[in-house]
Coordinates of C-alpha atoms and ligand atoms in Angstrom, one line a residue:
M9 CA 144.2 -70.0 -96.7
I10 CA 141.9 -67.2 -95.7
A11 CA 140.8 -64.9 -98.6
I12 CA 140.8 -61.3 -97.2
T13 CA 137.7 -59.6 -98.6
T14 CA 137.9 -56.4 -96.6
F15 CA 140.3 -54.8 -99.1
E16 CA 138.5 -55.8 -102.3
N17 CA 139.4 -53.5 -105.2
K18 CA 141.7 -51.4 -102.9
R19 CA 145.4 -50.9 -103.5
V20 CA 147.4 -52.4 -100.7
A21 CA 151.2 -52.3 -100.1
V22 CA 152.8 -55.4 -98.6
F23 CA 156.3 -55.2 -97.3
G24 CA 158.3 -58.2 -96.0
L25 CA 158.0 -61.4 -98.0
G26 CA 159.0 -64.1 -95.6
G27 CA 156.6 -66.9 -94.7
S28 CA 153.9 -64.8 -93.2
G29 CA 154.3 -61.9 -95.7
L30 CA 153.8 -64.2 -98.6
A31 CA 150.7 -65.6 -97.0
V32 CA 149.4 -62.0 -96.5
A33 CA 150.0 -61.1 -100.2
Q34 CA 148.3 -64.3 -101.4
S35 CA 145.3 -63.8 -99.1
L36 CA 144.8 -60.2 -100.2
V37 CA 145.1 -61.2 -103.9
A38 CA 142.6 -64.1 -103.3
G39 CA 140.1 -61.6 -101.8
G40 CA 140.3 -59.2 -104.7
A41 CA 142.8 -56.6 -103.5
E42 CA 145.2 -54.8 -105.8
V43 CA 148.5 -55.8 -104.2
V44 CA 151.9 -54.4 -104.6
A45 CA 154.5 -56.4 -102.7
W46 CA 158.1 -55.7 -102.0
D47 CA 161.1 -56.7 -99.9
D48 CA 164.6 -55.4 -99.4
A49 CA 165.9 -58.8 -100.5
P50 CA 165.6 -59.3 -104.3
A51 CA 165.5 -63.1 -103.9
R52 CA 162.3 -62.8 -101.8
V53 CA 160.7 -60.5 -104.4
E54 CA 161.5 -63.0 -107.1
K55 CA 160.1 -65.8 -105.1
A56 CA 156.9 -63.9 -104.5
A57 CA 156.5 -63.0 -108.1
A58 CA 157.0 -66.6 -109.1
A59 CA 154.2 -67.5 -106.7
G60 CA 151.9 -65.1 -108.6
V61 CA 152.1 -62.1 -106.3
P62 CA 152.2 -58.7 -108.1
T63 CA 155.4 -57.0 -107.0
G64 CA 156.8 -53.5 -107.4
D65 CA 159.3 -51.1 -105.8
L66 CA 157.3 -49.2 -103.1
R67 CA 159.7 -46.3 -103.4
R68 CA 158.2 -45.6 -106.8
E69 CA 154.6 -46.1 -105.7
N70 CA 152.0 -43.3 -105.6
W71 CA 151.3 -43.6 -101.8
S72 CA 148.2 -41.3 -101.9
G73 CA 146.3 -44.2 -103.6
I74 CA 147.2 -46.8 -101.0
A75 CA 144.6 -48.0 -98.5
A76 CA 147.1 -49.8 -96.1
L77 CA 150.7 -50.9 -95.7
V78 CA 150.7 -54.4 -94.4
L79 CA 154.1 -55.0 -92.7
S80 CA 155.8 -58.2 -91.7
P81 CA 156.2 -58.3 -87.9
G82 CA 160.0 -58.3 -88.1
V83 CA 160.3 -55.0 -89.9
P84 CA 161.2 -52.1 -87.5
L85 CA 158.2 -49.9 -86.8
T86 CA 159.9 -47.6 -84.3
H87 CA 163.1 -49.1 -83.0
P88 CA 165.9 -48.8 -83.7
A89 CA 164.6 -46.6 -86.5
P90 CA 161.4 -46.7 -88.6
H91 CA 161.8 -48.7 -91.8
W92 CA 161.7 -46.6 -95.0
T93 CA 158.2 -48.0 -95.9
V94 CA 157.0 -46.9 -92.4
Q95 CA 158.3 -43.4 -93.0
L96 CA 156.5 -43.3 -96.4
A97 CA 153.3 -44.5 -94.9
H98 CA 153.4 -41.9 -92.2
A99 CA 154.1 -39.2 -94.6
H100 CA 151.0 -40.1 -96.6
H101 CA 148.7 -41.0 -93.6
V102 CA 148.5 -44.6 -94.7
P103 CA 147.5 -47.0 -91.9
I104 CA 150.2 -49.6 -91.0
I105 CA 148.8 -53.0 -90.1
G106 CA 149.9 -56.7 -89.9
D107 CA 148.5 -60.2 -90.6
M108 CA 146.7 -60.4 -87.2
E109 CA 144.8 -57.2 -88.1
L110 CA 143.7 -58.6 -91.5
F111 CA 142.5 -61.7 -89.7
A112 CA 140.6 -59.6 -87.1
R113 CA 138.9 -57.4 -89.7
E114 CA 137.9 -60.5 -91.7
R115 CA 136.5 -62.1 -88.6
A116 CA 134.6 -58.9 -87.6
A117 CA 133.1 -58.6 -91.1
T118 CA 132.1 -62.3 -91.7
A119 CA 132.0 -64.2 -88.4
P120 CA 132.2 -61.8 -85.4
D121 CA 131.3 -64.5 -82.9
A122 CA 133.9 -67.1 -84.1
P123 CA 135.8 -68.2 -81.0
L124 CA 139.3 -66.8 -80.9
V125 CA 141.9 -67.4 -78.2
A126 CA 145.1 -65.3 -78.3
I127 CA 148.2 -65.9 -76.2
T128 CA 151.1 -63.6 -75.5
G129 CA 153.7 -63.1 -72.9
T130 CA 157.5 -63.3 -72.7
N131 CA 157.7 -67.0 -71.9
G132 CA 155.5 -70.1 -72.4
K133 CA 153.5 -68.8 -75.4
S134 CA 154.1 -71.9 -77.6
T135 CA 153.5 -74.4 -74.8
T136 CA 150.2 -72.6 -73.8
T137 CA 149.1 -72.3 -77.4
A138 CA 149.7 -76.0 -78.0
L139 CA 148.0 -76.9 -74.7
I140 CA 144.9 -74.8 -75.4
A141 CA 144.5 -76.3 -79.0
H142 CA 144.9 -79.7 -77.5
L143 CA 142.3 -79.0 -74.8
V144 CA 139.8 -77.6 -77.4
D145 CA 140.1 -80.8 -79.3
A146 CA 139.9 -82.9 -76.1
C147 CA 136.8 -81.1 -75.0
G148 CA 135.0 -82.0 -78.3
G149 CA 135.8 -78.9 -80.4
T150 CA 138.0 -78.2 -83.4
A151 CA 141.0 -76.0 -82.9
A152 CA 143.0 -74.1 -85.6
R153 CA 146.4 -73.3 -84.2
G154 CA 149.0 -71.0 -85.5
G155 CA 150.2 -67.4 -85.5
N156 CA 153.6 -66.2 -84.5
I157 CA 155.0 -69.7 -84.5
G158 CA 154.0 -72.5 -86.8
T159 CA 151.3 -71.9 -89.4
P160 CA 150.8 -68.1 -90.3
V161 CA 147.3 -67.0 -89.2
L162 CA 146.2 -66.4 -92.8
E163 CA 147.0 -70.0 -93.8
L164 CA 144.6 -71.3 -91.2
P165 CA 140.9 -72.0 -92.0
R166 CA 138.5 -69.0 -92.1
P167 CA 137.0 -67.8 -88.9
A168 CA 133.7 -69.7 -88.2
G169 CA 131.5 -70.5 -85.3
D170 CA 132.5 -74.2 -85.1
I171 CA 136.3 -73.6 -85.2
T172 CA 138.3 -72.2 -82.3
H173 CA 141.3 -70.3 -83.5
V174 CA 144.2 -70.5 -81.0
L175 CA 146.8 -67.9 -81.9
E176 CA 150.2 -67.1 -80.5
V177 CA 150.7 -63.4 -80.9
S178 CA 154.1 -61.7 -80.5
S179 CA 154.5 -58.1 -79.4
Y180 CA 155.6 -57.3 -82.9
Q181 CA 152.3 -58.6 -84.3
M182 CA 150.3 -56.8 -81.6
D183 CA 152.0 -53.5 -82.5
L184 CA 150.2 -53.9 -85.9
A185 CA 146.8 -55.1 -84.8
P186 CA 144.7 -52.2 -83.4
S187 CA 141.3 -53.9 -83.7
F188 CA 142.3 -57.5 -82.8
N189 CA 139.6 -58.5 -80.2
P190 CA 139.9 -62.1 -79.0
T191 CA 137.1 -63.9 -77.1
V192 CA 139.8 -64.9 -74.6
G193 CA 143.1 -62.9 -74.4
I194 CA 145.9 -64.4 -72.4
L195 CA 148.9 -62.5 -71.0
L196 CA 151.2 -65.1 -69.3
N197 CA 154.0 -63.0 -67.9
L198 CA 156.4 -60.1 -68.8
S199 CA 160.1 -59.8 -68.3
E200 CA 162.8 -57.9 -70.2
D201 CA 163.0 -59.1 -73.7
H202 CA 163.0 -57.6 -77.2
L203 CA 163.8 -54.2 -75.8
D204 CA 165.8 -53.6 -79.0
R205 CA 162.5 -53.3 -80.9
H206 CA 160.3 -51.7 -78.2
G207 CA 162.7 -49.3 -76.7
S208 CA 161.6 -49.5 -73.0
M209 CA 160.0 -52.1 -70.7
E210 CA 157.1 -49.7 -70.3
N211 CA 156.5 -49.6 -74.0
Y212 CA 156.9 -53.4 -74.3
A213 CA 154.4 -54.0 -71.5
A214 CA 152.0 -51.5 -72.9
I215 CA 151.9 -53.3 -76.3
K216 CA 151.6 -56.7 -74.7
G217 CA 148.9 -55.4 -72.5
R218 CA 146.8 -54.4 -75.5
L219 CA 146.1 -58.0 -76.3
V220 CA 144.2 -58.5 -73.1
A221 CA 142.8 -54.9 -73.0
Q222 CA 141.2 -55.5 -76.4
V223 CA 139.2 -58.6 -75.6
M224 CA 135.7 -58.6 -77.0
L225 CA 133.6 -55.9 -75.4
G226 CA 131.0 -57.3 -73.0
T227 CA 131.7 -61.0 -73.5
G228 CA 135.5 -61.2 -73.6
V229 CA 137.7 -62.6 -70.9
A230 CA 141.2 -61.5 -70.0
V231 CA 143.4 -64.1 -68.4
I232 CA 146.5 -62.6 -66.8
G233 CA 149.5 -64.1 -64.9
V234 CA 150.0 -61.7 -62.0
D235 CA 153.3 -62.9 -60.7
D236 CA 155.3 -60.0 -62.1
V237 CA 154.7 -56.4 -61.4
Y238 CA 154.0 -55.4 -65.0
C239 CA 151.2 -58.0 -65.5
A240 CA 149.8 -57.4 -62.0
S241 CA 149.4 -53.7 -62.8
I242 CA 147.7 -54.5 -66.1
A243 CA 145.3 -56.8 -64.4
D244 CA 144.4 -54.1 -61.8
R245 CA 143.9 -51.6 -64.5
L246 CA 141.5 -53.8 -66.5
D247 CA 139.7 -54.9 -63.4
A248 CA 139.1 -51.2 -62.5
A249 CA 137.9 -50.6 -66.1
G250 CA 135.2 -53.3 -65.6
L251 CA 136.6 -56.0 -67.8
H252 CA 136.2 -59.7 -66.9
V253 CA 139.7 -60.6 -65.6
E254 CA 140.8 -64.0 -64.5
R255 CA 144.1 -64.2 -62.7
V256 CA 146.8 -66.8 -62.5
S257 CA 149.5 -67.1 -59.9
V258 CA 152.0 -69.8 -59.1
T259 CA 153.7 -67.8 -56.3
G260 CA 150.7 -66.5 -54.3
T261 CA 146.9 -66.8 -54.3
V262 CA 144.2 -64.9 -56.3
D263 CA 140.7 -63.6 -55.7
Q264 CA 139.4 -64.8 -59.0
G265 CA 141.1 -67.3 -61.2
I266 CA 143.5 -70.1 -60.6
Y267 CA 146.6 -70.3 -58.3
A268 CA 149.0 -73.2 -57.9
D269 CA 149.6 -74.9 -54.6
G270 CA 152.6 -77.0 -55.6
A271 CA 151.3 -79.2 -58.5
R272 CA 147.7 -78.6 -57.4
L273 CA 145.7 -76.0 -59.4
M274 CA 143.1 -74.3 -57.2
L275 CA 140.1 -72.6 -58.8
V276 CA 138.9 -69.5 -57.0
R277 CA 135.3 -68.4 -57.5
N278 CA 133.5 -65.8 -55.3
G279 CA 136.5 -65.9 -53.0
K280 CA 136.3 -69.7 -52.4
A281 CA 139.1 -72.0 -53.5
E282 CA 138.6 -75.6 -54.6
L283 CA 140.9 -78.2 -56.2
F284 CA 140.6 -77.9 -59.9
A285 CA 143.3 -80.3 -61.2
D286 CA 146.4 -82.0 -59.9
L287 CA 149.4 -81.9 -62.3
A288 CA 151.5 -84.3 -60.4
G289 CA 152.4 -87.2 -62.6
I290 CA 151.7 -85.3 -65.9
G291 CA 155.2 -85.5 -67.5
S292 CA 154.5 -82.8 -70.1
L293 CA 153.5 -80.2 -67.5
R294 CA 156.4 -80.5 -65.0
G295 CA 157.5 -77.4 -63.1
A296 CA 155.9 -74.2 -61.7
H297 CA 156.2 -72.5 -65.1
N298 CA 154.0 -75.2 -66.6
G299 CA 151.6 -74.7 -63.7
Q300 CA 151.2 -71.1 -65.0
N301 CA 150.7 -72.3 -68.5
A302 CA 148.2 -75.0 -67.5
A303 CA 146.2 -72.6 -65.2
A304 CA 145.9 -70.0 -68.0
A305 CA 144.9 -72.7 -70.5
S306 CA 142.3 -74.1 -68.1
L307 CA 140.8 -70.6 -67.5
A308 CA 140.6 -70.1 -71.3
L309 CA 138.7 -73.4 -71.7
L310 CA 136.3 -72.5 -68.8
A311 CA 135.6 -69.2 -70.5
L312 CA 134.8 -71.0 -73.7
G313 CA 132.3 -73.2 -71.9
A314 CA 134.2 -76.5 -71.4
S315 CA 133.5 -78.6 -68.4
R316 CA 136.0 -79.1 -65.6
E317 CA 136.0 -82.8 -66.1
D318 CA 136.9 -82.6 -69.8
I319 CA 139.6 -80.0 -69.2
V320 CA 141.2 -82.2 -66.5
T321 CA 141.1 -85.3 -68.7
G322 CA 142.6 -83.2 -71.5
L323 CA 145.5 -81.9 -69.3
A324 CA 146.5 -85.4 -68.6
S325 CA 146.7 -86.4 -72.2
F326 CA 148.8 -83.4 -73.4
P327 CA 151.8 -84.8 -75.3
G328 CA 153.9 -81.6 -74.7
L329 CA 156.1 -79.8 -77.3
A330 CA 159.3 -81.2 -78.7
H331 CA 162.6 -79.7 -77.2
R332 CA 160.8 -78.2 -74.2
M333 CA 161.4 -80.5 -71.2
E334 CA 160.4 -83.3 -73.6
Q335 CA 160.6 -86.7 -72.1
V336 CA 162.6 -88.7 -74.7
A337 CA 163.0 -92.0 -72.9
R338 CA 163.1 -93.8 -69.6
L339 CA 165.9 -96.4 -69.4
G340 CA 165.8 -98.3 -66.1
N341 CA 166.0 -95.7 -63.4
V342 CA 167.0 -92.9 -65.7
L343 CA 164.8 -90.3 -67.4
F344 CA 166.2 -88.6 -70.5
I345 CA 164.9 -85.0 -71.0
N346 CA 165.4 -82.9 -74.1
D347 CA 165.1 -79.2 -73.2
S348 CA 167.1 -77.9 -76.2
K349 CA 164.9 -74.9 -76.4
A350 CA 166.5 -73.6 -73.2
T351 CA 168.9 -71.3 -75.1
N352 CA 169.4 -69.0 -72.1
V353 CA 170.0 -69.2 -68.4
D354 CA 166.4 -68.3 -67.4
A355 CA 165.0 -71.2 -69.4
A356 CA 167.6 -73.6 -68.1
A357 CA 166.7 -72.5 -64.5
K358 CA 163.2 -73.7 -65.1
A359 CA 164.4 -77.2 -66.1
L360 CA 167.0 -77.5 -63.3
S361 CA 164.3 -76.5 -60.8
S362 CA 162.0 -79.3 -62.0
F363 CA 164.3 -82.3 -61.2
H364 CA 166.8 -83.7 -58.7
H365 CA 169.8 -86.0 -59.3
I366 CA 170.6 -84.3 -62.6
Y367 CA 173.2 -85.3 -65.1
W368 CA 173.3 -82.0 -66.9
I369 CA 174.4 -81.5 -70.5
A370 CA 175.1 -77.9 -71.1
G371 CA 177.0 -75.5 -73.4
G372 CA 177.0 -74.3 -77.0
R373 CA 177.3 -70.5 -77.8
A374 CA 177.0 -68.8 -74.4
K375 CA 174.9 -65.6 -74.0
T376 CA 176.3 -62.7 -72.0
G377 CA 175.9 -62.7 -68.2
G378 CA 177.3 -66.2 -67.4
I379 CA 175.6 -69.0 -65.5
G380 CA 176.1 -67.6 -62.0
A381 CA 172.3 -67.2 -61.7
L382 CA 172.0 -71.0 -61.7
A383 CA 174.1 -71.5 -58.6
G384 CA 171.0 -72.1 -56.5
Y385 CA 170.4 -75.3 -58.5
F386 CA 174.0 -76.6 -58.4
P387 CA 173.2 -79.0 -55.4
R388 CA 170.7 -80.7 -57.7
I389 CA 173.4 -81.5 -60.3
E390 CA 175.3 -84.7 -59.9
R391 CA 177.7 -83.9 -62.7
A392 CA 177.8 -81.6 -65.7
Y393 CA 178.8 -82.6 -69.3
L394 CA 180.0 -79.6 -71.2
I395 CA 179.9 -79.1 -74.9
G396 CA 180.6 -76.4 -77.5
E397 CA 182.2 -73.0 -77.3
A398 CA 181.0 -72.4 -73.7
M399 CA 183.1 -75.3 -72.2
E400 CA 185.8 -73.1 -70.8
E401 CA 183.5 -70.4 -69.4
F402 CA 181.0 -72.9 -67.8
S403 CA 183.8 -75.1 -66.4
A404 CA 185.2 -72.0 -64.6
A405 CA 181.8 -71.2 -63.2
L406 CA 181.2 -74.8 -61.9
D407 CA 184.7 -75.3 -60.6
G408 CA 184.7 -76.4 -57.0
D409 CA 180.9 -76.6 -56.8
V410 CA 179.8 -79.1 -59.3
P411 CA 181.8 -82.0 -60.8
Y412 CA 182.1 -81.6 -64.5
V413 CA 183.6 -83.1 -67.6
C414 CA 184.4 -81.4 -70.8
C415 CA 182.9 -83.6 -73.5
G416 CA 183.1 -81.3 -76.5
T417 CA 180.3 -82.9 -78.5
L418 CA 176.7 -83.8 -77.7
D419 CA 177.2 -87.5 -78.6
A420 CA 180.1 -87.8 -76.2
A421 CA 178.1 -86.1 -73.5
V422 CA 175.1 -88.3 -73.9
A423 CA 177.2 -91.4 -73.8
Q424 CA 179.1 -90.3 -70.7
A425 CA 176.1 -89.0 -68.9
A426 CA 174.0 -92.1 -69.6
K427 CA 176.8 -94.3 -68.3
D428 CA 177.2 -92.3 -65.1
A429 CA 173.4 -92.1 -64.5
A430 CA 172.9 -95.8 -65.0
V431 CA 175.0 -96.7 -62.0
A432 CA 173.4 -94.1 -59.7
R433 CA 171.3 -95.5 -56.9
T434 CA 168.5 -92.9 -57.0
P435 CA 166.2 -92.2 -59.9
A436 CA 168.3 -90.0 -62.1
V437 CA 167.7 -87.6 -65.0
V438 CA 170.0 -87.0 -68.0
L439 CA 169.0 -83.4 -68.9
L440 CA 170.0 -81.5 -72.1
S441 CA 169.2 -77.9 -71.1
P442 CA 172.1 -76.1 -72.6
A443 CA 171.6 -72.5 -71.4
C444 CA 173.3 -71.6 -74.7
A445 CA 172.4 -71.0 -78.3
S446 CA 173.1 -73.9 -80.7
F447 CA 174.8 -72.0 -83.5
D448 CA 178.4 -73.0 -82.8
Q449 CA 177.5 -76.7 -83.6
Y450 CA 174.0 -76.8 -85.1
P451 CA 171.8 -74.7 -87.4
N452 CA 169.2 -74.3 -84.6
F453 CA 167.9 -75.7 -81.3
E454 CA 165.6 -78.1 -83.1
V455 CA 168.4 -79.9 -84.9
R456 CA 170.3 -80.0 -81.6
G457 CA 167.4 -81.5 -79.8
D458 CA 166.8 -84.1 -82.6
A459 CA 170.5 -85.1 -82.3
F460 CA 170.1 -85.6 -78.6
R461 CA 167.0 -87.7 -79.1
K462 CA 168.8 -89.8 -81.7
E463 CA 171.7 -90.5 -79.4
V464 CA 169.4 -91.5 -76.6
L465 CA 167.3 -93.8 -78.7
K466 CA 170.5 -95.5 -79.8
L467 CA 171.1 -96.4 -76.2
A468 CA 167.6 -97.8 -76.0
Ligands
ADP19 P1 157.8 -69.1 -76.0 O1 157.0 -69.6 -77.1 O2 157.2 -68.0 -75.3 O3 159.2 -68.9 -76.3 P2 157.8 -71.9 -75.0 O4 156.5 -72.4 -74.6 O5 158.5 -72.3 -76.3 O6 157.8 -70.3 -74.9 O7 158.8 -72.3 -73.8 C1 160.2 -71.9 -74.0 C2 161.0 -72.1 -72.6 O8 160.5 -71.1 -71.7 C3 160.6 -73.5 -72.0 O9 161.6 -74.4 -72.3 C4 160.7 -73.2 -70.5 O10 162.0 -73.3 -70.0 C5 160.3 -71.7 -70.4 N1 158.9 -71.5 -70.1 C6 157.8 -72.1 -70.5 N2 156.6 -71.7 -69.9 C7 157.1 -70.6 -69.1 C8 156.4 -69.8 -68.2 N3 155.0 -69.8 -68.1 N4 157.1 -68.9 -67.5 C9 158.5 -68.9 -67.7 N5 159.2 -69.7 -68.5 C10 158.5 -70.6 -69.2

């Protein structure tokens, strides 16, 4: 845990006592702040109090004596409406910050040159964060990985010169981190998401763009995926402002950075392109989207001073993340892939585009919009095995184009798909990439993916 010393002897309001909120309160207490913590859920307040955190109803607090309101990232700042604590803070001119800001201030005060890599974007954040942490270790360093997913930032080791913090940062967290200034800031991509919180795409892009715009003055590097218009314009703007920008593209080329030519990553320096790494054969980095993640991670490591040779060796040994195109087993000619994290059509499209001769397990609780957008990949699907609430809707969408069978449950689907794939003549893939949420049959996508893995391993 990182003791936050920058608020010593100051009164700090903490609102939101989930995992990261509790860590915030404890870090502030450990650093000598006078904390008053609260949550709208009484059970969370009780739990925090039991953990030794001073709690109190912030409605009854004298706000003129408060140095900052530290808000959990999930609490509405502007959309759909400011939370009541936000309104109170505004009324009393109290700054509103989050855990990333506390980390940034502690780093600035105690170890300003401690290496810090921060990753944001709409998709690929977790994969890229894990890959960078893996590469830091593979290149001889020590990574501390956490942030938005996994370990809350304040539960990691303190910032220090010999530790590279690799943090996944959500737009919610960026909203609350005005002085967060990473050594390397990565913006992977932007597409419409979380507009409920941010109001408009322009606002969402502006907040995400801050992560790269705020890289350390003079020495910082901004790594930006330029394949969507929002990110491309952010890159142009930062370039014009004189920042060190490295670009990533998997659909075109770049003047400075890395672009993908199929599975080959090409490094461009002074307008000259040369082969940097070949991802063909690296099972954990299949697909163009992983080309984007690997290119961004490679540029981050180059910026930190790692050698090309070490980075390339590290890419090849990346184990990948569970539930994201995770290779579970190979039985004879058949590969079994767990992509349970694909809870929407966009994510399933990435998986379907990465394979041929697919025995596709799909379904669950469907999102709005249907699976029509996947039609371009239908020729790759040998047969579909449908499960969960979406069976009726998906079978109607596939009817006449893709052979399908309504299996109902995941275990029935795995058994049937494995049987069919085993007699196929070509190398085949049994792919769980549901394009649906899991909540009709499972508590979350992780449990669904674990169930798939268990069924497959039974076959082995
Ligand atoms: P996040 O943490 O941003 O949700 P993950 O790394 O967990 O992203 O990946 C979630 C899913 O998003 C993956 O299963 C894959 O289908 C898709 N994905 C991964 N990387 C990218 C990328 N760079 N661009 C688009 N989609 C991606």
